[in-house]
mmCIF file of C-alpha atoms and ligand atoms in Angstrom:
data_model
loop_
_atom_site.group_PDB
_atom_site.id
_atom_site.type_symbol
_atom_site.label_atom_id
_atom_site.label_comp_id
_atom_site.label_asym_id
_atom_site.label_seq_id
_atom_site.Cartn_x
_atom_site.Cartn_y
_atom_site.Cartn_z
ATOM 1 C CA MET A 1 5.930 -0.885 27.982
ATOM 2 C CA SER A 2 8.106 -3.435 26.216
ATOM 3 C CA TYR A 3 6.582 -5.182 23.225
ATOM 4 C CA ASN A 4 7.737 -8.401 21.682
ATOM 5 C CA PHE A 5 6.033 -8.667 18.337
ATOM 6 C CA PRO A 6 6.222 -12.099 16.684
ATOM 7 C CA VAL A 7 7.721 -12.085 13.182
ATOM 8 C CA THR A 8 6.679 -14.320 10.281
ATOM 9 C CA ARG A 9 9.190 -13.916 7.452
ATOM 10 C CA THR A 10 8.257 -14.051 3.808
ATOM 11 C CA THR A 11 9.365 -17.068 1.813
ATOM 12 C CA HIS A 12 9.276 -14.962 -1.404
ATOM 13 C CA PRO A 13 11.450 -11.857 -0.935
ATOM 14 C CA LYS A 14 10.935 -9.331 -3.747
ATOM 15 C CA GLN A 15 13.605 -7.857 -5.943
ATOM 16 C CA LYS A 16 14.642 -4.397 -4.733
ATOM 17 C CA PRO A 17 13.903 -1.513 -7.119
ATOM 18 C CA ASP A 18 16.516 0.686 -8.804
ATOM 19 C CA GLU A 19 17.279 3.438 -6.277
ATOM 20 C CA SER A 20 17.760 6.026 -9.000
ATOM 21 C CA ALA A 21 14.125 5.769 -10.155
ATOM 22 C CA LEU A 22 12.037 5.145 -7.051
ATOM 23 C CA GLY A 23 9.402 7.866 -7.466
ATOM 24 C CA PHE A 24 6.991 8.188 -4.568
ATOM 25 C CA ALA A 25 5.536 5.043 -2.943
ATOM 26 C CA LYS A 26 5.535 2.835 -6.028
ATOM 27 C CA TYR A 27 7.237 -0.171 -4.399
ATOM 28 C CA PHE A 28 6.433 -1.847 -1.103
ATOM 29 C CA THR A 29 8.727 -3.910 1.090
ATOM 30 C CA ASP A 30 8.501 -7.599 2.008
ATOM 31 C CA HIS A 31 6.703 -7.236 5.354
ATOM 32 C CA MET A 32 4.015 -5.260 7.138
ATOM 33 C CA PHE A 33 2.938 -4.694 10.721
ATOM 34 C CA VAL A 34 -0.619 -5.644 11.723
ATOM 35 C CA MET A 35 -2.490 -5.231 15.033
ATOM 36 C CA ASP A 36 -6.149 -5.624 15.993
ATOM 37 C CA TYR A 37 -8.464 -3.765 18.315
ATOM 38 C CA ASP A 38 -11.613 -5.164 19.832
ATOM 39 C CA GLU A 39 -13.935 -3.326 22.189
ATOM 40 C CA GLY A 40 -13.373 -4.629 25.716
ATOM 41 C CA GLN A 41 -9.962 -6.075 24.824
ATOM 42 C CA GLY A 42 -8.090 -3.039 23.477
ATOM 43 C CA TRP A 43 -5.174 -3.285 21.034
ATOM 44 C CA HIS A 44 -3.800 -6.817 20.789
ATOM 45 C CA ASP A 45 -1.784 -9.257 18.709
ATOM 46 C CA GLY A 46 0.718 -6.886 17.122
ATOM 47 C CA ARG A 47 2.801 -8.859 14.604
ATOM 48 C CA VAL A 48 5.163 -8.533 11.649
ATOM 49 C CA VAL A 49 3.949 -10.625 8.708
ATOM 50 C CA PRO A 50 4.674 -10.922 4.976
ATOM 51 C CA TYR A 51 3.246 -8.037 2.918
ATOM 52 C CA GLU A 52 0.060 -9.314 1.317
ATOM 53 C CA PRO A 53 -3.452 -8.191 0.319
ATOM 54 C CA LEU A 54 -5.951 -7.870 3.153
ATOM 55 C CA GLN A 55 -9.137 -9.866 3.575
ATOM 56 C CA ILE A 56 -11.942 -7.400 4.177
ATOM 57 C CA ASP A 57 -15.702 -7.897 4.408
ATOM 58 C CA PRO A 58 -17.565 -5.858 1.742
ATOM 59 C CA ALA A 59 -19.792 -4.534 4.536
ATOM 60 C CA SER A 60 -16.800 -3.318 6.581
ATOM 61 C CA CYS A 61 -17.734 0.172 7.783
ATOM 62 C CA VAL A 62 -14.524 1.841 6.544
ATOM 63 C CA LEU A 63 -15.493 1.074 2.948
ATOM 64 C CA HIS A 64 -18.743 2.992 3.405
ATOM 65 C CA TYR A 65 -18.162 5.729 5.982
ATOM 66 C CA ALA A 66 -14.370 6.204 5.817
ATOM 67 C CA GLN A 67 -13.631 5.923 9.526
ATOM 68 C CA MET A 68 -9.879 5.819 9.087
ATOM 69 C CA MET A 69 -6.706 7.767 9.706
ATOM 70 C CA PHE A 70 -3.124 7.608 8.508
ATOM 71 C CA GLU A 71 0.298 9.058 9.207
ATOM 72 C CA GLY A 72 3.347 9.768 7.093
ATOM 73 C CA MET A 73 6.881 9.294 8.420
ATOM 74 C CA LYS A 74 10.269 8.377 6.992
ATOM 75 C CA ALA A 75 13.318 6.340 7.989
ATOM 76 C CA TYR A 76 16.732 7.470 6.772
ATOM 77 C CA ARG A 77 20.058 5.730 6.294
ATOM 78 C CA THR A 78 23.020 7.542 7.844
ATOM 79 C CA PRO A 79 26.623 7.567 6.514
ATOM 80 C CA ASP A 80 27.607 4.966 9.172
ATOM 81 C CA ASN A 81 24.805 2.705 7.888
ATOM 82 C CA LYS A 82 22.452 3.220 10.823
ATOM 83 C CA ILE A 83 18.743 3.879 10.398
ATOM 84 C CA GLN A 84 16.906 6.743 12.060
ATOM 85 C CA LEU A 85 13.467 8.375 12.288
ATOM 86 C CA PHE A 86 12.684 12.082 12.325
ATOM 87 C CA ARG A 87 10.567 13.521 15.170
ATOM 88 C CA PRO A 88 8.251 10.491 15.603
ATOM 89 C CA ASP A 89 6.917 12.088 18.808
ATOM 90 C CA MET A 90 5.205 14.645 16.562
ATOM 91 C CA ASN A 91 3.430 11.874 14.641
ATOM 92 C CA VAL A 92 2.216 10.445 17.948
ATOM 93 C CA LYS A 93 0.919 13.863 18.993
ATOM 94 C CA ARG A 94 -0.904 14.363 15.686
ATOM 95 C CA MET A 95 -2.326 10.820 15.761
ATOM 96 C CA ARG A 96 -3.897 11.494 19.146
ATOM 97 C CA LYS A 97 -5.759 14.502 17.720
ATOM 98 C CA THR A 98 -6.889 12.525 14.680
ATOM 99 C CA PHE A 99 -8.113 9.605 16.827
ATOM 100 C CA GLU A 100 -10.108 12.024 18.955
ATOM 101 C CA ARG A 101 -11.677 13.707 15.898
ATOM 102 C CA MET A 102 -12.569 10.386 14.246
ATOM 103 C CA CYS A 103 -13.893 8.671 17.435
ATOM 104 C CA MET A 104 -11.196 5.995 17.108
ATOM 105 C CA PRO A 105 -9.362 4.207 19.942
ATOM 106 C CA TYR A 106 -5.969 5.716 20.865
ATOM 107 C CA LEU A 107 -2.838 3.677 20.331
ATOM 108 C CA PRO A 108 -0.546 3.686 23.374
ATOM 109 C CA ASP A 109 1.974 6.529 22.813
ATOM 110 C CA ASP A 110 5.029 4.260 22.697
ATOM 111 C CA LEU A 111 3.485 1.745 20.301
ATOM 112 C CA LEU A 112 4.104 3.632 17.049
ATOM 113 C CA VAL A 113 7.886 3.768 17.361
ATOM 114 C CA GLU A 114 8.062 0.234 18.743
ATOM 115 C CA ALA A 115 6.007 -1.157 15.867
ATOM 116 C CA VAL A 116 7.865 0.869 13.216
ATOM 117 C CA SER A 117 11.223 -0.261 14.663
ATOM 118 C CA ALA A 118 10.167 -3.918 14.773
ATOM 119 C CA LEU A 119 9.077 -3.779 11.128
ATOM 120 C CA ILE A 120 12.085 -1.847 9.856
ATOM 121 C CA LYS A 121 14.484 -4.252 11.600
ATOM 122 C CA VAL A 122 13.015 -7.016 9.429
ATOM 123 C CA ASP A 123 13.045 -4.904 6.231
ATOM 124 C CA ALA A 124 16.258 -2.965 6.993
ATOM 125 C CA ASP A 125 17.761 -3.800 3.585
ATOM 126 C CA TRP A 126 14.964 -1.813 1.982
ATOM 127 C CA VAL A 127 16.087 1.524 3.465
ATOM 128 C CA PRO A 128 17.672 3.105 0.381
ATOM 129 C CA HIS A 129 21.171 4.586 0.247
ATOM 130 C CA ALA A 130 20.979 7.016 -2.692
ATOM 131 C CA GLN A 131 20.973 10.804 -2.227
ATOM 132 C CA GLY A 132 17.409 12.168 -2.028
ATOM 133 C CA THR A 133 15.850 8.851 -1.019
ATOM 134 C CA SER A 134 14.345 7.466 2.205
ATOM 135 C CA LEU A 135 11.984 4.757 3.387
ATOM 136 C CA TYR A 136 8.457 6.183 3.500
ATOM 137 C CA ILE A 137 6.442 4.777 6.422
ATOM 138 C CA ARG A 138 2.665 4.685 6.195
ATOM 139 C CA PRO A 139 0.921 3.744 9.484
ATOM 140 C CA PHE A 140 -2.886 3.630 9.204
ATOM 141 C CA VAL A 141 -5.892 2.560 11.259
ATOM 142 C CA PHE A 142 -9.361 1.769 10.008
ATOM 143 C CA GLY A 143 -12.705 0.761 11.469
ATOM 144 C CA ASP A 144 -13.413 -2.804 10.386
ATOM 145 C CA GLU A 145 -16.776 -3.655 11.872
ATOM 146 C CA VAL A 146 -19.363 -5.287 9.633
ATOM 147 C CA SER A 147 -22.032 -2.658 10.067
ATOM 148 C CA PHE A 148 -23.915 0.009 8.147
ATOM 149 C CA SER A 149 -24.790 1.970 11.289
ATOM 150 C CA VAL A 150 -23.155 5.375 11.220
ATOM 151 C CA LEU A 151 -21.430 4.747 14.551
ATOM 152 C CA PRO A 152 -17.789 4.317 15.591
ATOM 153 C CA ALA A 153 -16.627 0.763 14.894
ATOM 154 C CA LYS A 154 -16.027 -1.780 17.656
ATOM 155 C CA HIS A 155 -13.187 -3.472 15.753
ATOM 156 C CA TYR A 156 -10.180 -1.767 14.136
ATOM 157 C CA ARG A 157 -7.010 -2.743 12.356
ATOM 158 C CA PHE A 158 -3.684 -0.921 12.617
ATOM 159 C CA LEU A 159 -1.174 -1.511 9.850
ATOM 160 C CA ILE A 160 2.208 -0.149 8.875
ATOM 161 C CA ILE A 161 3.564 -0.527 5.358
ATOM 162 C CA LEU A 162 6.883 0.722 3.979
ATOM 163 C CA SER A 163 8.017 2.068 0.631
ATOM 164 C CA PRO A 164 11.514 3.045 -0.530
ATOM 165 C CA THR A 165 10.910 6.451 -2.016
ATOM 166 C CA GLY A 166 12.343 9.465 -3.801
ATOM 167 C CA SER A 167 10.804 12.916 -3.792
ATOM 168 C CA TYR A 168 7.069 13.477 -4.197
ATOM 169 C CA TYR A 169 7.036 16.239 -6.826
ATOM 170 C CA ALA A 170 10.453 16.813 -8.273
ATOM 171 C CA ALA A 171 12.087 14.087 -10.313
ATOM 172 C CA ASN A 172 15.563 15.394 -9.672
ATOM 173 C CA TYR A 173 17.587 13.409 -7.128
ATOM 174 C CA ASN A 174 20.765 15.435 -7.302
ATOM 175 C CA GLY A 175 19.207 18.716 -6.438
ATOM 176 C CA LEU A 176 15.895 20.512 -6.065
ATOM 177 C CA SER A 177 13.771 21.612 -8.982
ATOM 178 C CA THR A 178 10.646 23.762 -9.000
ATOM 179 C CA THR A 179 7.006 22.839 -9.581
ATOM 180 C CA ARG A 180 3.960 24.688 -10.913
ATOM 181 C CA ILE A 181 0.996 25.055 -8.544
ATOM 182 C CA TYR A 182 -2.601 26.016 -9.391
ATOM 183 C CA VAL A 183 -4.395 28.427 -7.061
ATOM 184 C CA GLN A 184 -7.761 26.778 -6.419
ATOM 185 C CA ASP A 185 -10.565 29.266 -5.816
ATOM 186 C CA LYS A 186 -13.609 27.123 -6.618
ATOM 187 C CA TYR A 187 -13.341 23.988 -4.474
ATOM 188 C CA ILE A 188 -12.246 24.026 -0.822
ATOM 189 C CA ARG A 189 -10.253 21.551 1.276
ATOM 190 C CA ALA A 190 -11.494 22.179 4.807
ATOM 191 C CA ALA A 191 -13.886 24.469 6.628
ATOM 192 C CA GLN A 192 -13.661 25.482 10.291
ATOM 193 C CA GLY A 193 -15.044 22.685 12.444
ATOM 194 C CA GLY A 194 -14.232 20.087 9.790
ATOM 195 C CA THR A 195 -11.416 17.556 9.680
ATOM 196 C CA GLY A 196 -8.728 19.797 8.133
ATOM 197 C CA TYR A 197 -6.279 19.412 11.029
ATOM 198 C CA ALA A 198 -6.670 15.620 11.164
ATOM 199 C CA LYS A 199 -4.800 13.172 8.960
ATOM 200 C CA VAL A 200 -7.688 11.371 7.316
ATOM 201 C CA GLY A 201 -8.135 9.941 3.832
ATOM 202 C CA GLY A 202 -11.288 11.979 3.174
ATOM 203 C CA ASN A 203 -9.306 15.230 3.172
ATOM 204 C CA TYR A 204 -7.280 13.901 0.239
ATOM 205 C CA GLY A 205 -10.063 12.057 -1.613
ATOM 206 C CA GLY A 206 -12.123 15.245 -1.509
ATOM 207 C CA GLY A 207 -9.199 17.174 -2.997
ATOM 208 C CA MET A 208 -8.727 15.027 -6.085
ATOM 209 C CA ARG A 209 -11.252 16.922 -8.249
ATOM 210 C CA ALA A 210 -9.244 20.082 -7.668
ATOM 211 C CA SER A 211 -5.837 18.508 -8.295
ATOM 212 C CA GLN A 212 -7.110 16.888 -11.493
ATOM 213 C CA ASP A 213 -8.281 20.312 -12.666
ATOM 214 C CA ALA A 214 -4.850 21.740 -11.772
ATOM 215 C CA MET A 215 -3.237 19.275 -14.156
ATOM 216 C CA LYS A 216 -5.140 20.863 -17.055
ATOM 217 C CA TYR A 217 -2.991 23.927 -16.377
ATOM 218 C CA ASN A 218 0.160 21.814 -16.330
ATOM 219 C CA CYS A 219 0.322 22.196 -12.538
ATOM 220 C CA LYS A 220 1.344 19.411 -10.157
ATOM 221 C CA ASP A 221 -1.009 20.364 -7.338
ATOM 222 C CA VAL A 222 -3.276 23.033 -5.877
ATOM 223 C CA LEU A 223 -2.840 25.876 -3.434
ATOM 224 C CA TRP A 224 -6.018 25.857 -1.343
ATOM 225 C CA LEU A 225 -7.710 29.059 -0.227
ATOM 226 C CA ASP A 226 -9.840 29.374 2.920
ATOM 227 C CA ALA A 227 -13.371 27.954 2.783
ATOM 228 C CA ALA A 228 -15.239 31.010 4.093
ATOM 229 C CA GLU A 229 -14.004 33.739 1.742
ATOM 230 C CA HIS A 230 -11.780 31.994 -0.823
ATOM 231 C CA LYS A 231 -9.327 34.759 -0.034
ATOM 232 C CA TYR A 232 -6.491 33.561 2.214
ATOM 233 C CA VAL A 233 -3.830 30.977 1.345
ATOM 234 C CA GLU A 234 -4.075 27.754 3.362
ATOM 235 C CA GLU A 235 -1.997 24.787 2.206
ATOM 236 C CA ILE A 236 -0.945 22.828 -0.854
ATOM 237 C CA GLY A 237 -2.576 19.495 -1.798
ATOM 238 C CA THR A 238 -0.076 17.311 0.037
ATOM 239 C CA SER A 239 1.929 19.819 2.054
ATOM 240 C CA ASN A 240 2.065 23.145 3.905
ATOM 241 C CA ALA A 241 2.834 26.362 2.040
ATOM 242 C CA PHE A 242 5.408 29.094 2.741
ATOM 243 C CA PHE A 243 5.845 32.503 1.071
ATOM 244 C CA ARG A 244 8.959 34.684 1.388
ATOM 245 C CA ILE A 245 8.096 38.341 0.818
ATOM 246 C CA ASN A 246 10.514 41.201 1.577
ATOM 247 C CA ASP A 247 12.777 38.838 3.548
ATOM 248 C CA GLU A 248 9.991 37.691 5.897
ATOM 249 C CA VAL A 249 8.279 34.314 5.683
ATOM 250 C CA TYR A 250 4.492 33.841 5.824
ATOM 251 C CA THR A 251 2.515 30.664 6.407
ATOM 252 C CA ALA A 252 -1.089 29.930 7.426
ATOM 253 C CA SER A 253 -1.635 29.527 11.153
ATOM 254 C CA LEU A 254 -2.965 26.333 12.736
ATOM 255 C CA GLU A 255 -5.518 28.309 14.748
ATOM 256 C CA SER A 256 -8.428 27.895 12.337
ATOM 257 C CA GLY A 257 -8.175 24.093 12.567
ATOM 258 C CA THR A 258 -8.260 23.862 8.777
ATOM 259 C CA ILE A 259 -4.514 23.311 8.246
ATOM 260 C CA LEU A 260 -2.624 20.066 8.694
ATOM 261 C CA PRO A 261 -0.068 20.500 11.511
ATOM 262 C CA GLY A 262 2.870 19.361 9.414
ATOM 263 C CA ILE A 263 5.955 18.057 11.186
ATOM 264 C CA THR A 264 8.141 19.477 8.433
ATOM 265 C CA ARG A 265 6.146 22.732 8.749
ATOM 266 C CA ASP A 266 7.021 22.926 12.440
ATOM 267 C CA SER A 267 10.679 22.109 11.700
ATOM 268 C CA VAL A 268 10.841 24.786 8.972
ATOM 269 C CA ILE A 269 9.437 27.441 11.319
ATOM 270 C CA THR A 270 11.889 26.417 14.062
ATOM 271 C CA LEU A 271 14.885 26.555 11.700
ATOM 272 C CA LEU A 272 13.869 29.878 10.122
ATOM 273 C CA LYS A 273 13.513 31.480 13.554
ATOM 274 C CA LYS A 274 16.874 30.030 14.603
ATOM 275 C CA TRP A 275 18.423 31.643 11.511
ATOM 276 C CA GLY A 276 16.926 35.016 12.446
ATOM 277 C CA ILE A 277 14.279 35.048 9.710
ATOM 278 C CA LYS A 278 10.932 36.508 10.804
ATOM 279 C CA VAL A 279 8.063 34.023 10.411
ATOM 280 C CA ASN A 280 4.470 35.288 10.326
ATOM 281 C CA GLU A 281 1.892 32.597 11.070
ATOM 282 C CA GLY A 282 -1.472 34.047 10.100
ATOM 283 C CA LYS A 283 -3.684 35.159 7.250
ATOM 284 C CA LEU A 284 -2.058 35.987 3.936
ATOM 285 C CA ALA A 285 -4.429 37.026 1.144
ATOM 286 C CA ILE A 286 -3.829 35.553 -2.308
ATOM 287 C CA ASP A 287 -4.250 39.115 -3.645
ATOM 288 C CA ASP A 288 -1.243 40.171 -1.549
ATOM 289 C CA VAL A 289 0.800 37.256 -2.923
ATOM 290 C CA ILE A 290 -0.093 38.272 -6.482
ATOM 291 C CA ALA A 291 0.632 41.946 -5.739
ATOM 292 C CA ALA A 292 4.033 40.931 -4.301
ATOM 293 C CA SER A 293 4.707 38.891 -7.414
ATOM 294 C CA LYS A 294 3.904 41.921 -9.589
ATOM 295 C CA ASP A 295 6.034 44.386 -7.630
ATOM 296 C CA GLY A 296 8.962 41.960 -7.326
ATOM 297 C CA SER A 297 8.829 41.479 -3.540
ATOM 298 C CA LEU A 298 7.704 37.815 -3.726
ATOM 299 C CA GLN A 299 11.075 36.132 -3.359
ATOM 300 C CA GLU A 300 10.174 32.469 -2.821
ATOM 301 C CA VAL A 301 7.270 30.069 -2.454
ATOM 302 C CA PHE A 302 7.814 26.520 -1.231
ATOM 303 C CA ALA A 303 5.914 23.533 0.091
ATOM 304 C CA SER A 304 6.904 21.456 3.116
ATOM 305 C CA GLY A 305 5.838 17.956 4.066
ATOM 306 C CA THR A 306 7.067 14.482 4.890
ATOM 307 C CA ALA A 307 6.519 13.321 1.322
ATOM 308 C CA ALA A 308 7.235 16.720 -0.266
ATOM 309 C CA VAL A 309 10.267 17.459 2.012
ATOM 310 C CA ILE A 310 10.956 21.022 0.763
ATOM 311 C CA SER A 311 9.487 21.523 -2.705
ATOM 312 C CA PRO A 312 10.187 24.932 -4.228
ATOM 313 C CA ILE A 313 7.437 26.415 -6.388
ATOM 314 C CA GLY A 314 8.520 28.211 -9.540
ATOM 315 C CA CYS A 315 5.130 29.357 -10.762
ATOM 316 C CA LEU A 316 1.622 29.977 -9.398
ATOM 317 C CA ASN A 317 -1.228 29.806 -11.872
ATOM 318 C CA TYR A 318 -4.113 32.018 -10.699
ATOM 319 C CA ASN A 319 -7.239 32.703 -12.752
ATOM 320 C CA GLY A 320 -5.541 31.280 -15.808
ATOM 321 C CA GLU A 321 -2.502 33.550 -15.513
ATOM 322 C CA ASP A 322 1.044 32.409 -14.707
ATOM 323 C CA PHE A 323 2.970 34.224 -11.962
ATOM 324 C CA THR A 324 6.592 33.145 -12.129
ATOM 325 C CA ILE A 325 8.586 33.269 -8.903
ATOM 326 C CA ALA A 326 12.338 34.015 -8.880
ATOM 327 C CA ASP A 327 12.471 33.356 -12.642
ATOM 328 C CA GLY A 328 11.343 29.799 -11.906
ATOM 329 C CA ASN A 329 14.542 29.037 -9.980
ATOM 330 C CA VAL A 330 15.029 27.388 -6.575
ATOM 331 C CA GLY A 331 15.337 30.099 -3.917
ATOM 332 C CA PRO A 332 18.193 30.244 -1.379
ATOM 333 C CA VAL A 333 16.005 29.784 1.708
ATOM 334 C CA ALA A 334 14.224 26.716 0.281
ATOM 335 C CA GLN A 335 17.604 25.282 -0.713
ATOM 336 C CA LYS A 336 19.119 25.906 2.746
ATOM 337 C CA LEU A 337 16.069 24.391 4.432
ATOM 338 C CA TYR A 338 16.241 21.305 2.231
ATOM 339 C CA ASP A 339 19.988 20.867 2.785
ATOM 340 C CA THR A 340 19.644 21.313 6.545
ATOM 341 C CA LEU A 341 16.548 19.185 7.076
ATOM 342 C CA TYR A 342 17.507 16.320 4.803
ATOM 343 C CA GLY A 343 21.066 16.624 6.179
ATOM 344 C CA ILE A 344 19.812 16.233 9.766
ATOM 345 C CA GLN A 345 17.450 13.421 8.765
ATOM 346 C CA THR A 346 20.249 11.463 7.074
ATOM 347 C CA GLY A 347 22.828 12.169 9.767
ATOM 348 C CA LYS A 348 25.009 14.325 7.496
ATOM 349 C CA VAL A 349 24.283 17.562 9.370
ATOM 350 C CA GLU A 350 24.614 17.682 13.146
ATOM 351 C CA ASP A 351 21.238 17.262 14.866
ATOM 352 C CA ASP A 352 21.520 19.974 17.491
ATOM 353 C CA MET A 353 17.716 19.966 17.904
ATOM 354 C CA GLY A 354 17.488 16.360 19.131
ATOM 355 C CA TRP A 355 15.075 15.549 16.289
ATOM 356 C CA THR A 356 16.412 12.180 15.172
ATOM 357 C CA VAL A 357 15.706 8.831 16.818
ATOM 358 C CA PRO A 358 18.005 5.888 15.965
ATOM 359 C CA ILE A 359 16.176 2.611 15.498
ATOM 360 C CA ALA A 360 18.603 0.149 13.916
HETATM 361 C C1 COI B 1 2.933 12.894 3.823
HETATM 362 O O1 COI B 1 3.635 13.854 3.513
HETATM 363 O O2 COI B 1 3.357 11.991 4.551
HETATM 364 C C2 COI B 1 1.571 12.786 3.360
HETATM 365 O O3 COI B 1 0.803 12.119 3.991
HETATM 366 C C3 COI B 1 1.170 13.404 2.098
HETATM 367 C C4 COI B 1 0.576 12.364 1.214
HETATM 368 C C5 COI B 1 -0.864 12.627 1.040
HETATM 369 C C6 COI B 1 1.319 12.222 -0.046
#
């Protein structure tokens, strides 16, 4: 379908932030995309408008029962000054699963890229140029019916907002640096049958107690263990987790439905296999990770995600004890993955996987 979204331009463009100190999602661009859904009418009135606060009724159901979902994507500037997305078809696929889980109306499959492209064309100057940066894209949908019934809403809003961004954890733009992660064995993120595989705010809100506790140990985030036994590694607060032990890579499988199906996760697995590195998707006990750390066979741990990109982990804190990985240095596989992925995303490494989608 071809969309023609009307554009209302801001009369007060903001000053662009310094690209060398963007941090993660601290600044937002001049415009946003908005679309409404009404039962019986479907999705309608998609439009690009100036970025501004929303009007929302205090009795809007999302504020009480959290019927919402979001996605995370990025747009990248290439050396020839074009702008491209990375695997947006995977966001569409994941959105469909989240909509189904949250009883929310599906967006037509082609709408996401069309809406993102329409918005980024208006805010193209906001796509940063500096090494290690990108334009973070946050599409989200929420139920906006004035109702306290615990029922799916009849009215929804779909918005997209944009933020020029650096890396999520590491503050180093010219290269990767490692982070400390706290192994969380008290609280859990997701149980089987829950919403772990869906991209919903509640998964993150419910994790904040644990990540705040992690900070007491000077850690940036948590490594979650499984809900049933608190035994097997699952994912990191904002990203998927990978462990390189004896030259093989381990990561939690999606089968349990408790892990977020990360697009970077999928890309990492594809690249590792292409490079001839064995990837084991399945259960890995935290005790085996600690044993590997003690006997020297734990070579690397890293996180993967849209916001996190590839974030190497230099230390795991478990039961109050520090387990340093590779002397706290960035490992070669994490480095190669970062260089390749970010290289493909920014058009500096050939995209022989067909992962990038030019939009402007
Ligand atoms: C992303 O990587 O896009 C995410 O949604 C993680 C976010 C919670 C920081």
